[in-house]
mmCIF file of C-alpha atoms and ligand atoms in Angstrom:
data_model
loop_
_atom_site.group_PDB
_atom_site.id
_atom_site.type_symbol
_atom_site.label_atom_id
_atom_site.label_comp_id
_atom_site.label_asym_id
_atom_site.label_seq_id
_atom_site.Cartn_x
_atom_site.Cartn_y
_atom_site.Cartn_z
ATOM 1 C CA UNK A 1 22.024 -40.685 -30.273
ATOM 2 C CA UNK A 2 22.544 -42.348 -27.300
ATOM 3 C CA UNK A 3 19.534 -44.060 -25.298
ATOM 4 C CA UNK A 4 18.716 -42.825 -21.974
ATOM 5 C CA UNK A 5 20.252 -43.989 -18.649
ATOM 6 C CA UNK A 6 17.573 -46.019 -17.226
ATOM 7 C CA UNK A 7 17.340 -44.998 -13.146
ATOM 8 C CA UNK A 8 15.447 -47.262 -10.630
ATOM 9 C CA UNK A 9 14.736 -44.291 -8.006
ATOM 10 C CA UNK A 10 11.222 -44.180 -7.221
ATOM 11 C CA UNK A 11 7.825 -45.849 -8.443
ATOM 12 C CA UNK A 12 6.247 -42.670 -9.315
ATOM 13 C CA UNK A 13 8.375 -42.357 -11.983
ATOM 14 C CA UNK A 14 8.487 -45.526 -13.828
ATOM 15 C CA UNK A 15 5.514 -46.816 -15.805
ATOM 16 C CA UNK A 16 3.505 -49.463 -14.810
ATOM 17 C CA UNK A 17 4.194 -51.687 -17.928
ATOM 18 C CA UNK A 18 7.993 -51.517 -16.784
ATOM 19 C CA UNK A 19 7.005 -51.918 -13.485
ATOM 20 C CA UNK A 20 4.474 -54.841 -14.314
ATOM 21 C CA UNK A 21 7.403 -56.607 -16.975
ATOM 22 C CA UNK A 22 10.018 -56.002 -13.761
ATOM 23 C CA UNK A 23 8.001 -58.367 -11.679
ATOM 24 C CA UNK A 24 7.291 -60.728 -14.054
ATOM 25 C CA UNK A 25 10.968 -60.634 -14.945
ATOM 26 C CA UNK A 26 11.970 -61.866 -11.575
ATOM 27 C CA UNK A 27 9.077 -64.620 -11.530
ATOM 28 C CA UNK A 28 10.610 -65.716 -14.250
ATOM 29 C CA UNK A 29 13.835 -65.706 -12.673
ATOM 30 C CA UNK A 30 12.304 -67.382 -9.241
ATOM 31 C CA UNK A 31 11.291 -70.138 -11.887
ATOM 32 C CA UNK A 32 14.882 -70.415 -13.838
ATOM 33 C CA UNK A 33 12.803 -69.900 -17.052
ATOM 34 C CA UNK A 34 14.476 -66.311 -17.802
ATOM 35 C CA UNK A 35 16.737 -65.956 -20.821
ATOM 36 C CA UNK A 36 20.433 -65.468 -20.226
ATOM 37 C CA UNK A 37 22.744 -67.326 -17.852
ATOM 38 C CA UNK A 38 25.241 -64.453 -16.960
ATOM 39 C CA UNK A 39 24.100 -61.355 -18.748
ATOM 40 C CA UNK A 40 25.465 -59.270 -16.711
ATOM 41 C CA UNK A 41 29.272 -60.685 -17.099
ATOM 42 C CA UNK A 42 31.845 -57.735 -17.476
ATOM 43 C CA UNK A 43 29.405 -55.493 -15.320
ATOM 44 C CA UNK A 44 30.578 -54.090 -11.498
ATOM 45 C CA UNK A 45 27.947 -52.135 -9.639
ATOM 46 C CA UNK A 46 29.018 -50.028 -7.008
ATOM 47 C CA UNK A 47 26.843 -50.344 -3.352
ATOM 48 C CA UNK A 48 26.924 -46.985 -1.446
ATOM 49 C CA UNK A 49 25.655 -47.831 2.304
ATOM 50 C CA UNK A 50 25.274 -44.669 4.510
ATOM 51 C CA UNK A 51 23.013 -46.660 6.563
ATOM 52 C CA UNK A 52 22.953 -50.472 7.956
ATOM 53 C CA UNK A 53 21.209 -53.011 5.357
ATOM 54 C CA UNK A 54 21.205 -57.114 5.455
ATOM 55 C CA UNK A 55 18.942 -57.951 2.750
ATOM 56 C CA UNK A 56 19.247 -55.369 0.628
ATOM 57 C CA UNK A 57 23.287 -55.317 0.425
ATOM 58 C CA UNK A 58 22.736 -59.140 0.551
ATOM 59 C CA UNK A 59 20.878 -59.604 -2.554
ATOM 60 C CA UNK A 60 22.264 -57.379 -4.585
ATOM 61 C CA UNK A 61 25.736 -58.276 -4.555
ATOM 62 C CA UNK A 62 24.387 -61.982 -4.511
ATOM 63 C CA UNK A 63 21.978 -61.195 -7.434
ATOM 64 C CA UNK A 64 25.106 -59.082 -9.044
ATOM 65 C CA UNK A 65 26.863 -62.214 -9.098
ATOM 66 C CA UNK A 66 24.459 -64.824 -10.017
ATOM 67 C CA UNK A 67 24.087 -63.006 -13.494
ATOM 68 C CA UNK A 68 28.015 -62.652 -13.751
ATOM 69 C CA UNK A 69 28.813 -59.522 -12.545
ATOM 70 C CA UNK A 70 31.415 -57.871 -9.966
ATOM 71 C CA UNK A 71 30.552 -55.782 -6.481
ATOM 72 C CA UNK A 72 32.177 -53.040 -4.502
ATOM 73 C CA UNK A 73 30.700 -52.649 -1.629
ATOM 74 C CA UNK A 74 31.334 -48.989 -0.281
ATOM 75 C CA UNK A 75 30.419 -47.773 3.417
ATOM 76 C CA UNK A 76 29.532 -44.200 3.062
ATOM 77 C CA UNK A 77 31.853 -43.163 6.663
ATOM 78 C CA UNK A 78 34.746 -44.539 4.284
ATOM 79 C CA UNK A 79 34.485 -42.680 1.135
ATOM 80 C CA UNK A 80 35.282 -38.926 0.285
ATOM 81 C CA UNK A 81 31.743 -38.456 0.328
ATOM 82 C CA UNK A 82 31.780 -38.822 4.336
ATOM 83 C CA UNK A 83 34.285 -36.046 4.198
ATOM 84 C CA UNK A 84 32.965 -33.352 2.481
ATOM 85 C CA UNK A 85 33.244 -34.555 -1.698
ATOM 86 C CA UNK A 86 30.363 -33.587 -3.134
ATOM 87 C CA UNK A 87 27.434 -36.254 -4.192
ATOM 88 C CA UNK A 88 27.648 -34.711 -7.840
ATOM 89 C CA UNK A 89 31.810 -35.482 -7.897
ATOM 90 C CA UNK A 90 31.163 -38.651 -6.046
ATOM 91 C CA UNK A 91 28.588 -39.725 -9.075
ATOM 92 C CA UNK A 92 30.955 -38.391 -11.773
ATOM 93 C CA UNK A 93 33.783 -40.476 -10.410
ATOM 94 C CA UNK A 94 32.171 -43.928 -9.747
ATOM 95 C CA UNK A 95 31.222 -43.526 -13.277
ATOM 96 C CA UNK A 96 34.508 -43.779 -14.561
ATOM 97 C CA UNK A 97 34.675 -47.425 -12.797
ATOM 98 C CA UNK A 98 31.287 -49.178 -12.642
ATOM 99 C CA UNK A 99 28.392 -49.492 -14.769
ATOM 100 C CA UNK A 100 25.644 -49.573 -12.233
ATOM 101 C CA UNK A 101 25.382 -47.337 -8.662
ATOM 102 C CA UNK A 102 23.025 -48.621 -5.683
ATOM 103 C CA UNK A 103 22.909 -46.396 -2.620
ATOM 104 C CA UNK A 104 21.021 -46.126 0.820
ATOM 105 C CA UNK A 105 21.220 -42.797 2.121
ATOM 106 C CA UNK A 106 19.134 -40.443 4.479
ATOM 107 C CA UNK A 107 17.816 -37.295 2.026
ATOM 108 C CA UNK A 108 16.011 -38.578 -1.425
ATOM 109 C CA UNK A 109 17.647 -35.538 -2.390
ATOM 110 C CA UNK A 110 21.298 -37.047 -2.377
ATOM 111 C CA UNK A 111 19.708 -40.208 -4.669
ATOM 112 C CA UNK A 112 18.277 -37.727 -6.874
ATOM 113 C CA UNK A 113 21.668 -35.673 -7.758
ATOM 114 C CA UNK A 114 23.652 -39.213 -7.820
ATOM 115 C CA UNK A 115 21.142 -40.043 -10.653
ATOM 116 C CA UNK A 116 21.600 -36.302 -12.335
ATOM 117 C CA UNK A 117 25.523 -36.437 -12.421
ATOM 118 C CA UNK A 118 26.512 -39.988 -12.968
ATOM 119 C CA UNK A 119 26.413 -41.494 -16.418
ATOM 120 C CA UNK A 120 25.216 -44.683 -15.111
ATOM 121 C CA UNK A 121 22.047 -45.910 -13.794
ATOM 122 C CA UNK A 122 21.354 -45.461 -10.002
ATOM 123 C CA UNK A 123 19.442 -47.151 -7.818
ATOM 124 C CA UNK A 124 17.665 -46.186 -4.909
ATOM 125 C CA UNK A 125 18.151 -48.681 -2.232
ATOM 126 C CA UNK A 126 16.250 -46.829 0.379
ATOM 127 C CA UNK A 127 16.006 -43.318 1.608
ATOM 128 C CA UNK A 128 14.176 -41.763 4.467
ATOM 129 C CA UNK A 129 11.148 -41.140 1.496
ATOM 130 C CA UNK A 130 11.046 -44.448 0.252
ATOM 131 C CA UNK A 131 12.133 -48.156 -0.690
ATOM 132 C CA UNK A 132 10.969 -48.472 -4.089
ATOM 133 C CA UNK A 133 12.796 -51.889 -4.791
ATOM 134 C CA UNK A 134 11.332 -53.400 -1.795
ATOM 135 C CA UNK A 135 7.765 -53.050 -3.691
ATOM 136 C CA UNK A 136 8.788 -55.113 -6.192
ATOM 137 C CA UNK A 137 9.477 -58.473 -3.881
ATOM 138 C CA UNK A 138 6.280 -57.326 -1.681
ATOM 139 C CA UNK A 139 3.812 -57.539 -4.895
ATOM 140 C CA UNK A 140 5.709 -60.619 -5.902
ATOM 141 C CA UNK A 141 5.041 -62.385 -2.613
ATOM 142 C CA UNK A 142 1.539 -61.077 -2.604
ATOM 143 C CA UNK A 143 0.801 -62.538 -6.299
ATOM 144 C CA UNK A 144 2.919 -65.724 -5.610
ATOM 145 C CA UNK A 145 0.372 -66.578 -2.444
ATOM 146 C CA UNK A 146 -2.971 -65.127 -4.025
ATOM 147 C CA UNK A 147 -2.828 -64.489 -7.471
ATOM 148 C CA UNK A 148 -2.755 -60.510 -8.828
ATOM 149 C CA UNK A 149 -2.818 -57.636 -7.234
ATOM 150 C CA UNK A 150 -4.917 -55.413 -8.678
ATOM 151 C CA UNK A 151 -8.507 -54.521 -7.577
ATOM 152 C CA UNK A 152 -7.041 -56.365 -4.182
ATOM 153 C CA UNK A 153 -7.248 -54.550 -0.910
ATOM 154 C CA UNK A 154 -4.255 -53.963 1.607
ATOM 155 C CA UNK A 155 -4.160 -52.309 4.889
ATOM 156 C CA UNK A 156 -1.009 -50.523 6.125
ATOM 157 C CA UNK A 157 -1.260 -50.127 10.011
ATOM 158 C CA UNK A 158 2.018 -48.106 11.282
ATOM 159 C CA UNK A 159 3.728 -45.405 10.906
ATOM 160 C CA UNK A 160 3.312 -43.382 8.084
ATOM 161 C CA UNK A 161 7.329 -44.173 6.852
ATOM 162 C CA UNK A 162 9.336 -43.993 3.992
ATOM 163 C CA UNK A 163 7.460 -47.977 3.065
ATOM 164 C CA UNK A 164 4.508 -46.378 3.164
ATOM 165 C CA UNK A 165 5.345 -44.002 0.708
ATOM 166 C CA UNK A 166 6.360 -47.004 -1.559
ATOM 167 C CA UNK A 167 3.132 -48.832 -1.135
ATOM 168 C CA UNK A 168 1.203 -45.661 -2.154
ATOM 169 C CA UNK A 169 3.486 -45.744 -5.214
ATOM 170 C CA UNK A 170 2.698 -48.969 -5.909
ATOM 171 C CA UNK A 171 -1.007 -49.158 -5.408
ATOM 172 C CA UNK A 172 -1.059 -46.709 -8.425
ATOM 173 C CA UNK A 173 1.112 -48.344 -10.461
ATOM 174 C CA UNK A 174 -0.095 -51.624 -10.013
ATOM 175 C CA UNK A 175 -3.589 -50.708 -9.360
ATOM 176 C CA UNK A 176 -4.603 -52.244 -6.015
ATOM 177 C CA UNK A 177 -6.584 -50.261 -3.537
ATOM 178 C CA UNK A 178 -4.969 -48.916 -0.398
ATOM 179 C CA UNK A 179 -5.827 -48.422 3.281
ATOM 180 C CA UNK A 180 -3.417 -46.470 5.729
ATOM 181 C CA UNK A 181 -3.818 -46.438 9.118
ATOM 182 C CA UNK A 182 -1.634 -44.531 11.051
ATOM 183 C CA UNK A 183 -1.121 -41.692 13.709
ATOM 184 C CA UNK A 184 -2.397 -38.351 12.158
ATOM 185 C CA UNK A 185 1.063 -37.001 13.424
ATOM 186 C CA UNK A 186 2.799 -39.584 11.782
ATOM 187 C CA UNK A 187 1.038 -39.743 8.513
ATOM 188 C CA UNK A 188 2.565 -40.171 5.107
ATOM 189 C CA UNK A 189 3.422 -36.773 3.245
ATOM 190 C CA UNK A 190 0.173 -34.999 1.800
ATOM 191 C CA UNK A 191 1.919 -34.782 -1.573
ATOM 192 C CA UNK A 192 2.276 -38.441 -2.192
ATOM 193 C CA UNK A 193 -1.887 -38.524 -1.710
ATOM 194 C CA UNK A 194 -2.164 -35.796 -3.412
ATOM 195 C CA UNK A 195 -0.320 -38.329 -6.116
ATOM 196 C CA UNK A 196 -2.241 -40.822 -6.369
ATOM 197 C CA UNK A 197 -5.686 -39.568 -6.274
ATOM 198 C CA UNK A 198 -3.894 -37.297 -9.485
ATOM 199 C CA UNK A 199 -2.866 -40.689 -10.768
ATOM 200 C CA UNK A 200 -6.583 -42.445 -10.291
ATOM 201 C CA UNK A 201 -5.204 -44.078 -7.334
ATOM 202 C CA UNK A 202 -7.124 -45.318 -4.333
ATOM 203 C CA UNK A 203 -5.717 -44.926 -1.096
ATOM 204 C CA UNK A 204 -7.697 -43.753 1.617
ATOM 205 C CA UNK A 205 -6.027 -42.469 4.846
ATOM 206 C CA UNK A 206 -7.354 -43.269 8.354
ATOM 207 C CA UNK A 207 -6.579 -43.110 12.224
ATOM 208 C CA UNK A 208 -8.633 -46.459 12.966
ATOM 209 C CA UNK A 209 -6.318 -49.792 12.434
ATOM 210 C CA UNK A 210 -9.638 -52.041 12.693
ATOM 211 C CA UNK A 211 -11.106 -49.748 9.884
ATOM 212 C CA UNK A 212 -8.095 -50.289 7.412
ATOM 213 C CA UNK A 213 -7.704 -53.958 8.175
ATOM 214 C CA UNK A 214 -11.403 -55.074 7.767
ATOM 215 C CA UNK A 215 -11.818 -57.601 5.040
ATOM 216 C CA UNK A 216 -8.267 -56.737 3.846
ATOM 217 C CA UNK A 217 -6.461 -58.865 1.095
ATOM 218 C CA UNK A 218 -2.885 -58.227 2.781
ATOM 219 C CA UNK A 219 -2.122 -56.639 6.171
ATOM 220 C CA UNK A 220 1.185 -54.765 6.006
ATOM 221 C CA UNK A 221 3.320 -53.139 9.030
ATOM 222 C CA UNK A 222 7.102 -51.815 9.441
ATOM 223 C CA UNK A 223 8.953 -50.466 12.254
ATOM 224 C CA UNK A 224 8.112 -48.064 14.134
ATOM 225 C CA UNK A 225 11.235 -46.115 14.889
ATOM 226 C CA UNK A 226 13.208 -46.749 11.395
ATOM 227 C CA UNK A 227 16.793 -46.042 10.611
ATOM 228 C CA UNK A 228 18.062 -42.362 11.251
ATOM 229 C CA UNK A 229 15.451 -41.842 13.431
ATOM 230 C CA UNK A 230 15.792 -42.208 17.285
ATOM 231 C CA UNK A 231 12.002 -40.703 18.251
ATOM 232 C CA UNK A 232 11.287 -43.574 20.876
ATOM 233 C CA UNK A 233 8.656 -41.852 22.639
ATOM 234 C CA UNK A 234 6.174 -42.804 19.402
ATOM 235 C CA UNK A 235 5.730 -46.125 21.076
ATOM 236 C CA UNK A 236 2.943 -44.742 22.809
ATOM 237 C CA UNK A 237 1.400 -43.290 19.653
ATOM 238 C CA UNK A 238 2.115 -46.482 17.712
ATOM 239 C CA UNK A 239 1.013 -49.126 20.299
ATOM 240 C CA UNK A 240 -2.657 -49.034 19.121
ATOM 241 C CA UNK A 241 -1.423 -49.577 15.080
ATOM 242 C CA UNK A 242 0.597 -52.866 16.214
ATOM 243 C CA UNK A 243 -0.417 -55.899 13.961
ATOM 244 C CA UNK A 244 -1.624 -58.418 17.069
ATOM 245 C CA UNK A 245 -3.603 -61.996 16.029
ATOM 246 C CA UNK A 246 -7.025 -60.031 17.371
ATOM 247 C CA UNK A 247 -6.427 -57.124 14.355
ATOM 248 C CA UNK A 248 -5.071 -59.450 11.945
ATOM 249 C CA UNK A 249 -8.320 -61.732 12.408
ATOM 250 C CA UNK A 250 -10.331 -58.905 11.136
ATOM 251 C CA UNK A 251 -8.534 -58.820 7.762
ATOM 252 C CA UNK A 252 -10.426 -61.757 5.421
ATOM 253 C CA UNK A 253 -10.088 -65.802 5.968
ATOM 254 C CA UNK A 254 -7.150 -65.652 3.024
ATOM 255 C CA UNK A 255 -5.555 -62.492 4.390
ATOM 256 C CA UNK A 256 -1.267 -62.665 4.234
ATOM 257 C CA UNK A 257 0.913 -60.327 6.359
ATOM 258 C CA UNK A 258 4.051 -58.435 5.026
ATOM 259 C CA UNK A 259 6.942 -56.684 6.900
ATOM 260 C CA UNK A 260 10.159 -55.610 4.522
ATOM 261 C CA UNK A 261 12.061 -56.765 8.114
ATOM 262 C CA UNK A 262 14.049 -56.205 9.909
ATOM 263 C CA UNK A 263 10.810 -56.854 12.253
ATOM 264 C CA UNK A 264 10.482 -55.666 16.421
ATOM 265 C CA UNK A 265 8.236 -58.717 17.558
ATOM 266 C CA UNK A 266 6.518 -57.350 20.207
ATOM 267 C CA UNK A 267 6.464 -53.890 18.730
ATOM 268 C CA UNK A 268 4.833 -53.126 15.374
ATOM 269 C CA UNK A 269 3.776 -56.939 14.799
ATOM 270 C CA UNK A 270 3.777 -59.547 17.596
ATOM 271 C CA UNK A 271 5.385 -63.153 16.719
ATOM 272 C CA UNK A 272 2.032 -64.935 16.545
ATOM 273 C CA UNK A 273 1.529 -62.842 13.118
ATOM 274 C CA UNK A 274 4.836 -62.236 12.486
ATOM 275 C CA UNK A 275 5.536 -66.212 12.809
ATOM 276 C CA UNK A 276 2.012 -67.591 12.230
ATOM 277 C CA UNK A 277 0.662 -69.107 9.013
ATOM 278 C CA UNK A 278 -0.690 -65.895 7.175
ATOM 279 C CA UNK A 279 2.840 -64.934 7.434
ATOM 280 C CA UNK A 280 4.663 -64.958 4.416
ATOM 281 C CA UNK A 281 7.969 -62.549 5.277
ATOM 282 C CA UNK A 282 10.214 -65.005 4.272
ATOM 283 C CA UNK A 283 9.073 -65.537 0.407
ATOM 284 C CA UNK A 284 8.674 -61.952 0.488
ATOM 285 C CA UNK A 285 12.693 -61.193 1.516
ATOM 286 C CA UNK A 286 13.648 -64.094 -0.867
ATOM 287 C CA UNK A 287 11.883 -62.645 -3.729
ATOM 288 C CA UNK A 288 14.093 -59.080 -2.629
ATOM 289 C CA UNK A 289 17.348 -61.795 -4.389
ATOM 290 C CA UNK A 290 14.844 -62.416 -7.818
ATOM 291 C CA UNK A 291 13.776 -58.651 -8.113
ATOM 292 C CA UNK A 292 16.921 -57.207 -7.538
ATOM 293 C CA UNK A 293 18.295 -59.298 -10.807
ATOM 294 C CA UNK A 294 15.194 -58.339 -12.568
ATOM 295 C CA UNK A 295 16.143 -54.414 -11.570
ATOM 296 C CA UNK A 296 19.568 -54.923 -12.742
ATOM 297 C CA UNK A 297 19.081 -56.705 -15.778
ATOM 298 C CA UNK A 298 16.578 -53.733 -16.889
ATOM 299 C CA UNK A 299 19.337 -51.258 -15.767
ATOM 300 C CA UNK A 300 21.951 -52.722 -17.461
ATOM 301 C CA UNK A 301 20.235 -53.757 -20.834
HETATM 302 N N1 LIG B 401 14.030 -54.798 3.911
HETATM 303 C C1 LIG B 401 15.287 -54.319 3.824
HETATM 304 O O1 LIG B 401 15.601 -53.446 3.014
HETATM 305 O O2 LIG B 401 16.153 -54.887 4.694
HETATM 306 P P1 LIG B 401 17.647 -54.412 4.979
HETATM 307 O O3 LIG B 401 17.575 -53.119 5.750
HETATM 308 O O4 LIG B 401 18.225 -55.529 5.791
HETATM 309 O O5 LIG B 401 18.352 -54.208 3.680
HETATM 310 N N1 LIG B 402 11.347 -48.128 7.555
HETATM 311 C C1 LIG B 402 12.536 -48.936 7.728
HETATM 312 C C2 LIG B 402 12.709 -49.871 6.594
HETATM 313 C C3 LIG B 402 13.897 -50.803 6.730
HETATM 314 C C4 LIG B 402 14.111 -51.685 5.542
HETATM 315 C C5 LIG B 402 13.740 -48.033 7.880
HETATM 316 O O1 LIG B 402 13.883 -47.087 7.092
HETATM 317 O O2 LIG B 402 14.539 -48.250 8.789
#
């Protein structure tokens, strides 16, 4: 028998013990206590970008490397796929090659038949639903700063986006409680609350940025216009979510502020947050290098 591919596509369906391990994992890695120098040596994972990425293509093939593996990087325009090859022949064939298939794309849809016709793992390196691995380094940078995240509370203030979806992912799975604030037109899909109050999760949705921010343990933004998406008159809806020093001094005296970048000072955060001390965006895209080898390791092993 053999065992089953293990797929890194979205938090809701990975159990928190995994997810849990998966961040300790790349702690562990931060630290240089994990076990194996290169365990990944004799391994090539293939990157699928359909849209632009810095940190995420970054790290991985960085992260790839680091534990002794090979990269191809593929630009989505350049392969078959941009012509017309199916996602399902395009999975089937990358499978003969690599062990290992990350992709960016625009439908969760495409991510999800990658995953049903390759005989490989894939990972889900954003979509227009969600950006699963980017929980990973955001917890990590959370616990790093203030110790763990459960029973903790953080405030999203933004647009309802596919990070949003991620965060109400991860408030389940990792058990922290969670406060969205965004545009009724522009909140997240009802399904994913639907989710987690299923799942014993507690995320509350609300219109009133000063509401989901009082007291917080962790104030969280993103853009507001994000990639595939060219809706610029929402400035005016989002101007009143923006994370400004006089909303972030409602969250409480140890609050920390987290953007996945890239960031729009001036827009959804301004650089007096963005660049101030509760700021900790930088440990949080460094820890994006240490989770990606922890997601790769599990993968692969
Ligand atoms: N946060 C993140 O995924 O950044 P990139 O778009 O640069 O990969
Ligand atoms: N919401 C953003 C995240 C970028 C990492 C986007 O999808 O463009």
């Amino acid at each position: 028998m053999t065992a089953a591919v293990k797929h890194f596509l979205d938090l809701d369906e990975i159990d928190a013990g995994t997810l849990r391990g998966l961040v300790d994992d790349a702690v562990a890695i931060k630290q240089g206590t994990a076990g194996t120098d290169r365990p990944l040596a004799g391994k090539t994972l293939a990157m699928i970008f359909e849209k632009p990425s810095t940190r995420t293509r970054v790290s991985f093939e960085v992260g790839m490397k680091q534990l002794g593996g090979e990269v191809v990087v593929l630009n989505g325009s350049e392969l078959q796929l941009g012509r017309g090859e199916t996602v399902a022949d395009t999975a089937r064939a990358l499978s003969c090659y690599v062990d290992c298939i990350m992709m960016r794309t625009y439908e969760r849809e495409k991510i999800t038949e990658m995953a049903h016709h390759a005989t490989v793992p894939v990972i889900n390196g954003l979509t227009d639903h969600s950006h699963p691995c980017q929980l990973l380094a955001d917890v990590m940078a959370y616990e790093e700063h203030r110790g763990p995240i459960r029973g903790k509370v953080v405030a999203w203030s933004g647009d309802g986006n596919n990070m949003a979806s991620s965060w109400i992912h991860a408030s389940v799975r990792f058990g922290f409680r969670l406060r969205i604030a965004c545009p009724p037109e522009r909140s997240p899909d009802p399904d994913l609350l639907a989710w987690a109050r299923a799942n014993g999760g507690e995320v509350e949705l609300m219109h009133d940025p000063v509401a989901a921010v009082t007291d917080a343990d962790c104030v969280v933004t993103d853009a507001w216009i994000s990639m595939g998406d060219d809706d610029t008159s929402r400035h005016n809806l989002l101007a009143p979510y923006r994370v400004d020093e006089t909303l972030m001094d409602r969250a409480s005296e140890d609050a920390v502020f987290l953007h996945c970048l890239p960031a729009h000072r001036g827009e959804e955060v301004t650089p007096g947050v963005i660049d101030g001390p509760r700021s900790i965006v930088w440990d949080e895209a460094e820890n994006r290098l240490h989770s990606q080898k922890a997601i790769l390791t599990w993968c692969l092993s």
